[in-house]
Coordinates of C-alpha atoms in Angstrom, one line a residue:
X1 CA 117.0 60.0 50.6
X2 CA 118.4 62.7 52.9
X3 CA 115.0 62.9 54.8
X4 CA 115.0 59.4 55.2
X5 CA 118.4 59.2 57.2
X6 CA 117.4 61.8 59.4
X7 CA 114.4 60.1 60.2
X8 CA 116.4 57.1 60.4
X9 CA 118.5 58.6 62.5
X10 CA 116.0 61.0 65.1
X11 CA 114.3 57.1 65.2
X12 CA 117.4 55.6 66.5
X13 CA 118.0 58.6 69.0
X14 CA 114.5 58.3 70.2
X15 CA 114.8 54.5 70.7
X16 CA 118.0 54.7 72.9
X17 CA 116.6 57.5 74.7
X18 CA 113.5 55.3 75.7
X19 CA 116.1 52.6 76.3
X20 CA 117.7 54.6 78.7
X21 CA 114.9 55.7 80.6
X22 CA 113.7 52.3 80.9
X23 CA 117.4 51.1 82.5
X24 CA 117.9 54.4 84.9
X25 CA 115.7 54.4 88.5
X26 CA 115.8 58.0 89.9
X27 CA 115.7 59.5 93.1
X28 CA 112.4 61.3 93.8
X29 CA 112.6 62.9 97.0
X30 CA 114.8 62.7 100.5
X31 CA 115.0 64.2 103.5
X32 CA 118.8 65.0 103.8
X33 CA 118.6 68.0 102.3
X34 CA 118.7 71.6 103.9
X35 CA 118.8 71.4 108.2
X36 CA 118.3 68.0 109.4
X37 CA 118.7 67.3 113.3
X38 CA 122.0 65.7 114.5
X39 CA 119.9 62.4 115.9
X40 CA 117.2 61.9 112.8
X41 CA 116.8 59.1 110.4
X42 CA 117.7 60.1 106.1
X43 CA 114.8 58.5 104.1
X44 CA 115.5 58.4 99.9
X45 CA 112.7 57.4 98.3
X46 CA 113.1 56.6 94.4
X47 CA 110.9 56.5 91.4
X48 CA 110.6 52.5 91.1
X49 CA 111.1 49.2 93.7
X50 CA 114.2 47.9 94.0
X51 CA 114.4 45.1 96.6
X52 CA 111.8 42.5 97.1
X53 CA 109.7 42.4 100.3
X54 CA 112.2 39.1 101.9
X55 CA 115.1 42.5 102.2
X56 CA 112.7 44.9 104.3
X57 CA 113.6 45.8 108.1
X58 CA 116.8 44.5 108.1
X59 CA 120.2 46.6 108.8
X60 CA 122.5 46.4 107.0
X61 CA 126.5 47.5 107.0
X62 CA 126.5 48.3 103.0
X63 CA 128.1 51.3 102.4
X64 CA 125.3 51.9 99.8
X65 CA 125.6 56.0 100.0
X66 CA 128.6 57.6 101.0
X67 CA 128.5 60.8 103.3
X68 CA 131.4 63.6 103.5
X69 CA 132.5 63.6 106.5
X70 CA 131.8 60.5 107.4
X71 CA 129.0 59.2 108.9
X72 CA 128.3 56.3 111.2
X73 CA 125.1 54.4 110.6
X74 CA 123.5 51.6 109.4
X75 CA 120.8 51.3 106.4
X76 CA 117.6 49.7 105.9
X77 CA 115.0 49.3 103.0
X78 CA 111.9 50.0 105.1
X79 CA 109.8 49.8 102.1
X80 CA 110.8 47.9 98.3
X81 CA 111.1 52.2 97.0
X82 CA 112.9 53.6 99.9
X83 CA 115.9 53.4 101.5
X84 CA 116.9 54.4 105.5
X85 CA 119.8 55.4 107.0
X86 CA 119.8 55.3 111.1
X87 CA 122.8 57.0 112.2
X88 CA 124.5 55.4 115.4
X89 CA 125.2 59.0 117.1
X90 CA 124.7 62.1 116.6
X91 CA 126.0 64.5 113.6
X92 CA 128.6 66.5 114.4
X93 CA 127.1 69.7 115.4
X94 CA 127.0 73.4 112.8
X95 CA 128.6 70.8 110.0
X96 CA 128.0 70.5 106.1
X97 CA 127.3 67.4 104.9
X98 CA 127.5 66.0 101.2
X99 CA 125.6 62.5 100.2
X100 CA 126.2 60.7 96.7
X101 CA 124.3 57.1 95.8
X102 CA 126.6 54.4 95.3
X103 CA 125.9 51.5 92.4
X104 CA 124.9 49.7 95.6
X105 CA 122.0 50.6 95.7
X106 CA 121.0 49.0 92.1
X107 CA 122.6 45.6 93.1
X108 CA 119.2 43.8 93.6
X109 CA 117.7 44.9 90.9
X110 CA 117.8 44.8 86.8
X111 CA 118.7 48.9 86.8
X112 CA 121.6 50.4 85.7
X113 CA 121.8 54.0 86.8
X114 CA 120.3 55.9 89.4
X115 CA 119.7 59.8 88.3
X116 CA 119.2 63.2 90.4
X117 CA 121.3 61.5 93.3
X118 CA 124.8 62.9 92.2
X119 CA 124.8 66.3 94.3
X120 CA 123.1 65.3 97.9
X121 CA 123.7 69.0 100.4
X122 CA 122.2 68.9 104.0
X123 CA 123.5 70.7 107.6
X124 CA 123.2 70.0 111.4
X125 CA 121.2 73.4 113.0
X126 CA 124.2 76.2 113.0
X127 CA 124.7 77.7 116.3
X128 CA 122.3 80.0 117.8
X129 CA 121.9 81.8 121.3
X130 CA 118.8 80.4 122.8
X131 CA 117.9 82.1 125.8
X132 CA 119.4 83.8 128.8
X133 CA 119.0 84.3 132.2
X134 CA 120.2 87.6 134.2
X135 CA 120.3 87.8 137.5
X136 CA 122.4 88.9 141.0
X137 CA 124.9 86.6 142.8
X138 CA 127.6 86.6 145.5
X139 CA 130.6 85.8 144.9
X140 CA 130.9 83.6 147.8
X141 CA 129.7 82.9 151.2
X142 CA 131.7 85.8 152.8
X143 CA 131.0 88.7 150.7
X144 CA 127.8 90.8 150.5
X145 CA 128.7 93.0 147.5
X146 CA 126.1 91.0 144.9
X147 CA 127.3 91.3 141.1
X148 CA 125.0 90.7 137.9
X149 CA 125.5 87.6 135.9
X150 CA 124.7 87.0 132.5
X151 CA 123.6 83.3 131.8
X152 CA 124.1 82.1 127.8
X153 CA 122.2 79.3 126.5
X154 CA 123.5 77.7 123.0
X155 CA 122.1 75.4 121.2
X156 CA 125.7 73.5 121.5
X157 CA 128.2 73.5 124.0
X158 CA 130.8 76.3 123.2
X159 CA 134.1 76.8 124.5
X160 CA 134.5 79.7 126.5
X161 CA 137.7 81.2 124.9
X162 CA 136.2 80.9 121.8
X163 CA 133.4 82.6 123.0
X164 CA 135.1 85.8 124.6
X165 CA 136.5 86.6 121.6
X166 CA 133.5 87.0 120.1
X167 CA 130.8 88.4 122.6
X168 CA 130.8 91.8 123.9
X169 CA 128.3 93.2 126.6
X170 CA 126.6 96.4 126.8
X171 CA 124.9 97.9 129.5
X172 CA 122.4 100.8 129.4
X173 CA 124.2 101.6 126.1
X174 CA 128.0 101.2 127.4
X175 CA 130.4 98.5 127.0
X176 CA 130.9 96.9 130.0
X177 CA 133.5 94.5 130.9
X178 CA 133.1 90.5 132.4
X179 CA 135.2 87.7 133.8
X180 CA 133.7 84.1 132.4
X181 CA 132.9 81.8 135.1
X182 CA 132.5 78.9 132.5
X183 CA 136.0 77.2 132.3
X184 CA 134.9 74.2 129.8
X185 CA 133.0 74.1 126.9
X186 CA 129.1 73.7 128.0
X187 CA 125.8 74.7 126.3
X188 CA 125.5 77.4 129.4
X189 CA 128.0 80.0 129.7
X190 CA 128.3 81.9 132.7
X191 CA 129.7 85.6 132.9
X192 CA 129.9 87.7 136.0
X193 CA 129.6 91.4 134.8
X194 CA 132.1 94.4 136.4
X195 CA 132.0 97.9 137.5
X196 CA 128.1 97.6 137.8
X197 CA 126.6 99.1 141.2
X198 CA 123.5 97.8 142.6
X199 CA 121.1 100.3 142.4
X200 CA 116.6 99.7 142.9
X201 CA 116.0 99.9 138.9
X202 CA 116.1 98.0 136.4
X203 CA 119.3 97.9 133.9
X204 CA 118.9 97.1 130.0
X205 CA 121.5 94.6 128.8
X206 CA 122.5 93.8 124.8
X207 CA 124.5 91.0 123.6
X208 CA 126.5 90.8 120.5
X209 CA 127.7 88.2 119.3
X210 CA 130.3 88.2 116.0
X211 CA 130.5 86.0 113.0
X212 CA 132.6 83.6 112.7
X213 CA 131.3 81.5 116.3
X214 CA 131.9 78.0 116.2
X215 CA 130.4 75.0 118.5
X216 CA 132.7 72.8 120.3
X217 CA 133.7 70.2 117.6
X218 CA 131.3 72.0 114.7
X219 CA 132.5 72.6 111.1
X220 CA 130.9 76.2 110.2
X221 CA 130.7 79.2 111.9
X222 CA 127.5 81.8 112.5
X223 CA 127.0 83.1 109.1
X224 CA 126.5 87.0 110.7
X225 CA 126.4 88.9 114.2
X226 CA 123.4 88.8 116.4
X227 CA 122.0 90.9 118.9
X228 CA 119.8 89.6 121.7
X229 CA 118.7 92.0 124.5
X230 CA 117.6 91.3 128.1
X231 CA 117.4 93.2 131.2
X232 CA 118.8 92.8 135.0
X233 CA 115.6 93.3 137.5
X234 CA 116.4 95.5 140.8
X235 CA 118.7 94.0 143.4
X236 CA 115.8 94.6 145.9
X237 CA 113.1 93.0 143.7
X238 CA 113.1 89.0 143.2
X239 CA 112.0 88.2 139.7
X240 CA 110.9 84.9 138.1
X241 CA 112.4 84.9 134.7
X242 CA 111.5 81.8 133.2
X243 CA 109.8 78.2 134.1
X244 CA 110.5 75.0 132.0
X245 CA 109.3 71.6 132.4
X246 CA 110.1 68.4 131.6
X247 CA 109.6 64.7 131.9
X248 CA 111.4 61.7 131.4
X249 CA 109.4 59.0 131.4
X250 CA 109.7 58.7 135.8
X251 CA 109.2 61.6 137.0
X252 CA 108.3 65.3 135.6
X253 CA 110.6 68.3 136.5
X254 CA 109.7 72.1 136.7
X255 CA 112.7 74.5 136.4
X256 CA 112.3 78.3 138.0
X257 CA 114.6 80.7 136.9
X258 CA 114.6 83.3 139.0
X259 CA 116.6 86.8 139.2
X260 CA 118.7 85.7 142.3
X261 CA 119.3 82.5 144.4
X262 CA 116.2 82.0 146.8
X263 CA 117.1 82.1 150.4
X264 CA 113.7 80.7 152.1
X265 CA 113.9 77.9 154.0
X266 CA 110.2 77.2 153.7
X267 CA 110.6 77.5 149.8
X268 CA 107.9 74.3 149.3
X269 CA 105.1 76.2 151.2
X270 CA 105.3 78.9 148.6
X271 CA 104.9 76.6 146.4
X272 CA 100.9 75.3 145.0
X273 CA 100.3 72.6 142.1
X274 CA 97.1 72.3 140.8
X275 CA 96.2 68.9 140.4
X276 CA 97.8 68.4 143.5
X277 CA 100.9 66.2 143.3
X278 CA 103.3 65.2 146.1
X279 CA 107.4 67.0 145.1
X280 CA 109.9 67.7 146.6
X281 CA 112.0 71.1 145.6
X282 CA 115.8 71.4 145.7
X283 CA 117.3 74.9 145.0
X284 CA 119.4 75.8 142.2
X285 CA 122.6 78.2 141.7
X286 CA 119.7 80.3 139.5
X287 CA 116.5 79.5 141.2
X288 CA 115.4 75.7 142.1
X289 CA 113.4 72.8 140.5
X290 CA 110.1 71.3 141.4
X291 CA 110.4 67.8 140.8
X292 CA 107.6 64.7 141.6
X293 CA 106.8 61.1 140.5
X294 CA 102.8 61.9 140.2
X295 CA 103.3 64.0 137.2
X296 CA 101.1 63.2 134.7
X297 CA 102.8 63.6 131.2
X298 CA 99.4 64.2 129.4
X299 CA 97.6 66.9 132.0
X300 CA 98.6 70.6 132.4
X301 CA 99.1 71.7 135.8
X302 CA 98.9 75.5 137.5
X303 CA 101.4 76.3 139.0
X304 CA 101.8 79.3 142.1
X305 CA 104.3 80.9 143.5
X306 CA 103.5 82.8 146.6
X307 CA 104.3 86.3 147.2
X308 CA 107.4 87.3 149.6
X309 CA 109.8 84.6 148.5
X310 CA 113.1 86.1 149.3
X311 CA 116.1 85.9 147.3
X312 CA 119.4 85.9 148.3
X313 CA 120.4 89.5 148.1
X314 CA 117.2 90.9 149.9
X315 CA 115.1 90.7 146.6
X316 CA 111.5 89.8 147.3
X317 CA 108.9 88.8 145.0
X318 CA 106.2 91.2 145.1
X319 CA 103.0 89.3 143.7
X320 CA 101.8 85.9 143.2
X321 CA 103.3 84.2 140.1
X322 CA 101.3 81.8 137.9
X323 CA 101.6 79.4 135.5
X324 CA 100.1 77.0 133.4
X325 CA 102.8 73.7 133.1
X326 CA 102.1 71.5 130.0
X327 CA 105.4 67.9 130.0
X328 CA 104.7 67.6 125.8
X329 CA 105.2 64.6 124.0
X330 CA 108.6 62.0 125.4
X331 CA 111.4 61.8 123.1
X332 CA 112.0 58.3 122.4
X333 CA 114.7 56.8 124.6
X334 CA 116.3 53.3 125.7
X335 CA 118.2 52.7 129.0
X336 CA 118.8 50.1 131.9
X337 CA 117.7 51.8 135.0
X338 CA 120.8 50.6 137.0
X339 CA 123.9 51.0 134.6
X340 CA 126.6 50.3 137.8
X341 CA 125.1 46.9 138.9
X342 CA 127.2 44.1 137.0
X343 CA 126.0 40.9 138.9
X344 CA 122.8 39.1 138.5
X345 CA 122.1 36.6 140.7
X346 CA 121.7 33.2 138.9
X347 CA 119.5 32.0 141.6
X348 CA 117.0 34.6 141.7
X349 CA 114.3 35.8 138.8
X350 CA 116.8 37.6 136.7
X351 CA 114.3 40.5 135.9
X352 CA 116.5 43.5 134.4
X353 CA 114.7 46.5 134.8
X354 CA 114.6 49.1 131.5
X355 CA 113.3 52.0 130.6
X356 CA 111.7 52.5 127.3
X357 CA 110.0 55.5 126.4
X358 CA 107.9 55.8 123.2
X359 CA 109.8 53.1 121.6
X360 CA 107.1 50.1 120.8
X361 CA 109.5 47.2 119.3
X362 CA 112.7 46.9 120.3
X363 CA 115.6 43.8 119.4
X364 CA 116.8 41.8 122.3
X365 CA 120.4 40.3 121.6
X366 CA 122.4 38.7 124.4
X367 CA 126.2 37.3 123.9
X368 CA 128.6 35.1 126.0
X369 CA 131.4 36.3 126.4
X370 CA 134.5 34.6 126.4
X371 CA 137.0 34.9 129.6
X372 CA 140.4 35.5 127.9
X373 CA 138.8 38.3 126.0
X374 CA 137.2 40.5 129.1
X375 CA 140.0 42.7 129.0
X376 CA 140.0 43.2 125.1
X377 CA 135.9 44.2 126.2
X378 CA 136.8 46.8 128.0
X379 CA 139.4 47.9 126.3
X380 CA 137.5 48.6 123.0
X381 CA 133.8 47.8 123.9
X382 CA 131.5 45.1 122.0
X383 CA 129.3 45.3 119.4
X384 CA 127.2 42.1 118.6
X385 CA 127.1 41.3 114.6
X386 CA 123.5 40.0 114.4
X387 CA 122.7 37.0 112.8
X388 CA 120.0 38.2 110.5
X389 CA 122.7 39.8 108.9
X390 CA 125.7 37.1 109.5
X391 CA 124.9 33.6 109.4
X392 CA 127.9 32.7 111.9
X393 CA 126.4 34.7 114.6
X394 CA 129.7 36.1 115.9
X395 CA 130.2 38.9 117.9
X396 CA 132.8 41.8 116.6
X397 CA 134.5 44.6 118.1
X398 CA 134.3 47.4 115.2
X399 CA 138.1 48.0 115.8
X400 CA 139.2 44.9 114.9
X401 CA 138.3 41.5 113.1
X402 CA 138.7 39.0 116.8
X403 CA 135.7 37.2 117.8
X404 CA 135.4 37.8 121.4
X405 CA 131.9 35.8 122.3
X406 CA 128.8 34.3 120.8
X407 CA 125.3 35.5 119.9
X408 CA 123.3 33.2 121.9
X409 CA 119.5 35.3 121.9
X410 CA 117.9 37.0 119.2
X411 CA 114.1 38.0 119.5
X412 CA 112.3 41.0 118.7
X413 CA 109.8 42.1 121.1
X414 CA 106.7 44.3 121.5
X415 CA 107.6 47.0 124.4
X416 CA 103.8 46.8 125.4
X417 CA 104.6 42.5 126.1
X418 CA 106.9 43.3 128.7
X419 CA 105.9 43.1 132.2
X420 CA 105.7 46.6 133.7
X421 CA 107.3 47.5 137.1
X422 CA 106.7 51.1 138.0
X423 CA 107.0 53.9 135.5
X424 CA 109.4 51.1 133.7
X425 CA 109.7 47.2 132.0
X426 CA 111.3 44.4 133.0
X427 CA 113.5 41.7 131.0
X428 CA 113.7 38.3 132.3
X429 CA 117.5 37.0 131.5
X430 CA 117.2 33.4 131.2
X431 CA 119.4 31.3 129.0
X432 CA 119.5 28.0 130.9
X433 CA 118.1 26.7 128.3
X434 CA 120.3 27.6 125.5
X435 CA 124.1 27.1 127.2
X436 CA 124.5 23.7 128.9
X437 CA 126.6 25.9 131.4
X438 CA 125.2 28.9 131.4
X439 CA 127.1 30.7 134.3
X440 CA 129.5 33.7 133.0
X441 CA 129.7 36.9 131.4
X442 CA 127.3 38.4 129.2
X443 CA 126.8 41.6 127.1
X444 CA 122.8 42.2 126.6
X445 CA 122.2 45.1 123.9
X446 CA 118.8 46.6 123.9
X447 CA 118.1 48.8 120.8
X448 CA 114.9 50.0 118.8
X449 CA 114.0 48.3 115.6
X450 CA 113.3 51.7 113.7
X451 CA 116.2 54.3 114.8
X452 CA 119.7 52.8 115.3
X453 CA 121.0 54.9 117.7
X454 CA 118.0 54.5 120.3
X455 CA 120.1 51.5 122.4
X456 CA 121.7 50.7 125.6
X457 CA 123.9 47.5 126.3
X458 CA 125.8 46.1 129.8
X459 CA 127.9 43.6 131.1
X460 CA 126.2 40.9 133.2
X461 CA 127.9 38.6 135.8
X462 CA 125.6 35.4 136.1
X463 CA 126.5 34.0 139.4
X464 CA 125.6 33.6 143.0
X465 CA 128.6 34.2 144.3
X466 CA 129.5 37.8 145.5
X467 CA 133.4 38.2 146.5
X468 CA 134.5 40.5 148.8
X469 CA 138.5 41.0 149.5
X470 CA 140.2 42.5 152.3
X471 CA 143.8 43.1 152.6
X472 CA 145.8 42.5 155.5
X473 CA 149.8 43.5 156.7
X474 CA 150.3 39.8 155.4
X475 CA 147.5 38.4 154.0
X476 CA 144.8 39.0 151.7
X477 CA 141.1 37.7 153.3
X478 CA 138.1 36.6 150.7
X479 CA 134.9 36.0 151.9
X480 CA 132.6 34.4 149.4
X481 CA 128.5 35.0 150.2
X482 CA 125.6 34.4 148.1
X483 CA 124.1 37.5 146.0
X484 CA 120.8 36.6 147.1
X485 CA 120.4 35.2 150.8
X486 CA 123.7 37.0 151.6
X487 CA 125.0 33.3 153.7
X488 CA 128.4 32.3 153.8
X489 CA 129.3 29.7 151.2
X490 CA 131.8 27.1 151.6
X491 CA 133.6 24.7 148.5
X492 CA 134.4 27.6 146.7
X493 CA 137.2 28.0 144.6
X494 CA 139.3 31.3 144.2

C-alpha cells in the first residue's frame, strides 16, 4: 500500500510538472546580452509564437520589458516568436544595463509564465583610447618656437578635467608636463606638451591612462590602466600619420593626418587620385581633407602624395606617399537636406528633398498643426501618435496629454519609389486633397520602418506669401511678395 502512494504520488508530481511546462513559454536566445552598441536594435526570441501574424510590424508603446536605467524605445513583434525593441536614441555611453520580461508579453497568448528571462545583463562599449595623432604646432601666428601636441581620440567625448587627472605623459622615458588645449568635453582631446626642445630626431611618447576614467555622461569607469605608445617625427621632417575616409551618401571625404600643419599653397597639385575625380582640398589644424562629389562608394581609389609638401614648421615630406582608399559600406541614415528652410511655396511642386541612405522602406506621417499651439511646438517639440497604433489619430507631445494637431497622411513607402534628384530623393507634399483648406503649418516626420531612431521631422509653412519687416523711427514697413515669382502682392492681410 505504501508503494502505491508513492507511485500515486511521483504520478501526480510528474503530471503538474508536464502541466507546467505546457503553460510556461521561455526565452531562447537575445541579443541584449554582453556589449551591445549604443544605436542597435534588442531582438528576444522565445521558444513558442505568441502573437498572430495581424500584430507583426507595428510599434508599439507597451512597456512589455522594463530596462534599468531606463530606456526610450519602442517595441515590435517582427516575427509571431520574437520580439524587437528600437531604441529612440542612443544608450547612454560605458553604462550597465539590466532587462527583465514583463507578463506583457504573454497577454496575447494562452501562456502563463515566461522562464530564463528574470536576469537580463548587457553594456554600451566602455571607454577606450582609439588612436592619436602627434605632431608640431605654433602657438599662434607670431611665435616661431613650434611645441609638440598630443592628439587623444576616445571612443566618447571626455571631459577634460576628468581626463587630467587621470593621464600622464612620458617622453623618452620621463614625465613630462602639458597644458590641455581641449576646454569642453569632446571625443578629441588636445594637449600641448612643455619643456620639449625641437631637435632633427625622433622622440618616443607613452600614455597612461588610470582606472577609474569615465565618458561624459557614462555610468562605469575603465576597468584598469592602459598604456598606448606613439612617437613625435623630427621638427624638420613632415610625416603623414594617418589617412581615413569616409562617405556620406553625397560626397566622399579623405582625411590626412599629418605631423605638422601643411603650409603649401599649391597643396592640390601634390595631390593624385586614381580613378581620377574632380575635389577640392581645404587644410586642417592637423593636416587637411580631400573631399569630392565623384566618389564612388563601391571602387577603391590610390591615392598620392607628392614629395616636398612643406609643413608649417619647415618639415618636408621626403618621399612619395601612397595609398589605397576603400568608402565601406553607408551607415543607414535619414535627413532633410535643408533643415533651416521653413516655407514651402503652395504654388510651386512642393518636392522636399531627403536624404536616405541604406534605408529601403520608410513611414511618411504629416500633421496639421493647430495655430494657438505653435508656441507649445516649440516649446516641447511634437511627436505624432500614429494611427496604426491610436484610432483617433491625434498628435501628442510626450510631455504632456494636449492634442496640438491632427495626423492627416499615413503611407509607407519604398525608398527606391521615390523620384531621385542628385545623390538624394524627393517627397512631393501635397494634401490639397485631404484638408479643404489646406494652407498652414505642418510637421512631416520621416522615419525607417525597421530601427526607430533612424528619423528626421520639420516644420512646414504652406504658403505663397513671404513677409519681410522693416522697422522704422516711427513705423514698422511689411512688404508681402510671393515665395515663388518673388512679385509684390496686394489684398493681403497682416
Amino acid at each position: 500500500m505504501r508503494f502505491f502512494c508513492n507511485y500515486l504520488v511521483g504520478f501526480i508530481i510528474m503530471v503538474a510538472a508536464i502541466s507546467c511546462n505546457r503553460t510556461a513559454v521561455s526565452l531562447e536566445s537575445t541579443t541584449a546580452t554582453d556589449e551591445v552598441p549604443q544605436l542597435g536594435n534588442l531582438s528576444f526570441r522565445f521558444n513558442k509564437a505568441l502573437v498572430s501574424d495581424s500584430l507583426l510590424n507595428r510599434w508599439d508603446s507597451t512597456d512589455y520589458i522594463r530596462f534599468e536605467p531606463r530606456i526610450e524605445g519602442r517595441f515590435r513583434w517582427e516575427h509571431p516568436d520574437e520580439l524587437v525593441f528600437s531604441p529612440s536614441k542612443p544608450l547612454a555611453p560605458a553604462t550597465s544595463y539590466k532587462g527583465s520580461l514583463r507578463k506583457e508579453i504573454l497577454q496575447y497568448s494562452t501562456f502563463g509564465k515566461i522562464e530564463n528571462g528574470d536576469e537580463l545583463t548587457f553594456h554600451t562599449p566602455f571607454l577606450r583610447l582609439e588612436n592619436t595623432n602627434a605632431g608640431w604646432v605654433l602657438p599662434d601666428e607670431q611665435s616661431k618656437t613650434a611645441l609638440p601636441q598630443l592628439d587623444l581620440y576616445f571612443n566618447y567625448a571626455v571631459d577634460p578635467a576628468v581626463l587630467k587627472s587621470h593621464v600622464k605623459v612620458q617622453v623618452d622615458g620621463k614625465d613630462a608636463a602639458y597644458n590641455l588645449q581641449t576646454l569642453s568635453a569632446d571625443n578629441k582631446i588636445s594637449l600641448r606638451l612643455l619643456n620639449v626642445k625641437a631637435a632633427d630626431r625622433y622622440y618616443d611618447i607613452k600614455i597612461v591612462l588610470d582606472k577609474g576614467l569615465t565618458p561624459d555622461g557614462g555610468g562605469s569607469g575603465t576597468a584598469e590602466a592602459t598604456e598606448q605608445k606613439t612617437t613625435i617625427a623630427s621638427p624638420f621632417v613632415l610625416v603623414i600619420n594617418d589617412v581615413s575616409a569616409e562617405y556620406d551618401g553625397t560626397n566622399g571625404t579623405i582625411t590626412v593626418q599629418t605631423s605638422q600643419q601643411t603650409a603649401d599653397a599649391a597643396l592640390a597639385s601634390l595631390i593624385t587620385i586614381k580613378p581620377a575625380v574632380k575635389f577640392t582640398v581645404e587644410k586642417t589644424a592637423d593636416g587637411f581633407q580631400v573631399s569630392s562629389s565623384q566618389f564612388d562608394k563601391d571602387k577603391s581609389y590610390e591615392l598620392t602624395i607628392a614629395k616636398g609638401l612643406r609643413g608649417q614648421i619647415g618639415g618636408v615630406l621626403r618621399e612619395d606617399y601612397d595609398n589605397n582608399i576603400a568608402f565601406g559600406e553607408l551607415e543607414p541614415a535619414i535627413s532633410f537636406t535643408n533643415k533651416k528652410s521653413v516655407y514651402l511655396s503652395a504654388q510651386g511642386n512642393k518636392n522636399i528633398e531627403v536624404q536616405i541612405t541604406n534605408v529601403p522602406t520608410v513611414k511618411v506621417i504629416i500633421s496639421k498643426v493647430y495655430e494657438n499651439n505653435l508656441i507649445a511646438a516649440q516649446r516641447y517639440g511634437y511627436y505624432p501618435k500614429e494611427t496604426s497604433n491610436d484610432k483617433t489619430g491625434n498628435y501628442y507631445s510626450e510631455d504632456g496629454d494636449a492634442t496640438v494637431g491632427d495626423v492627416i497622411y499615413e503611407k509607407e513607402i519604398e525608398t527606391r519609389s521615390l523620384p531621385k534628384y542628385g545623390n538624394s530623393r524627393l517627397f512631393t507634399f501635397n494634401i490639397q486633397d485631404r484638408l479643404p483648406e489646406f494652407k498652414g503649418i505642418y510637421h512631416i516626420s520621416i522615419r525607417s520602418t525597421k530601427d526607430y531612431w533612424l528619423k528626421d521631422s520639420r516644420f512646414l509653412s504652406l504658403s505663397d506669401i513671404g513677409l519681410i519687416a522693416k522697422e522704422g523711427t516711427d513705423k514698422l514697413l511689411i512688404f508681402a511678395n510671393s515665395i515663388k515669382t518673388a512679385n509684390a502682392m496686394s489684398g493681403v492681410n497682416v
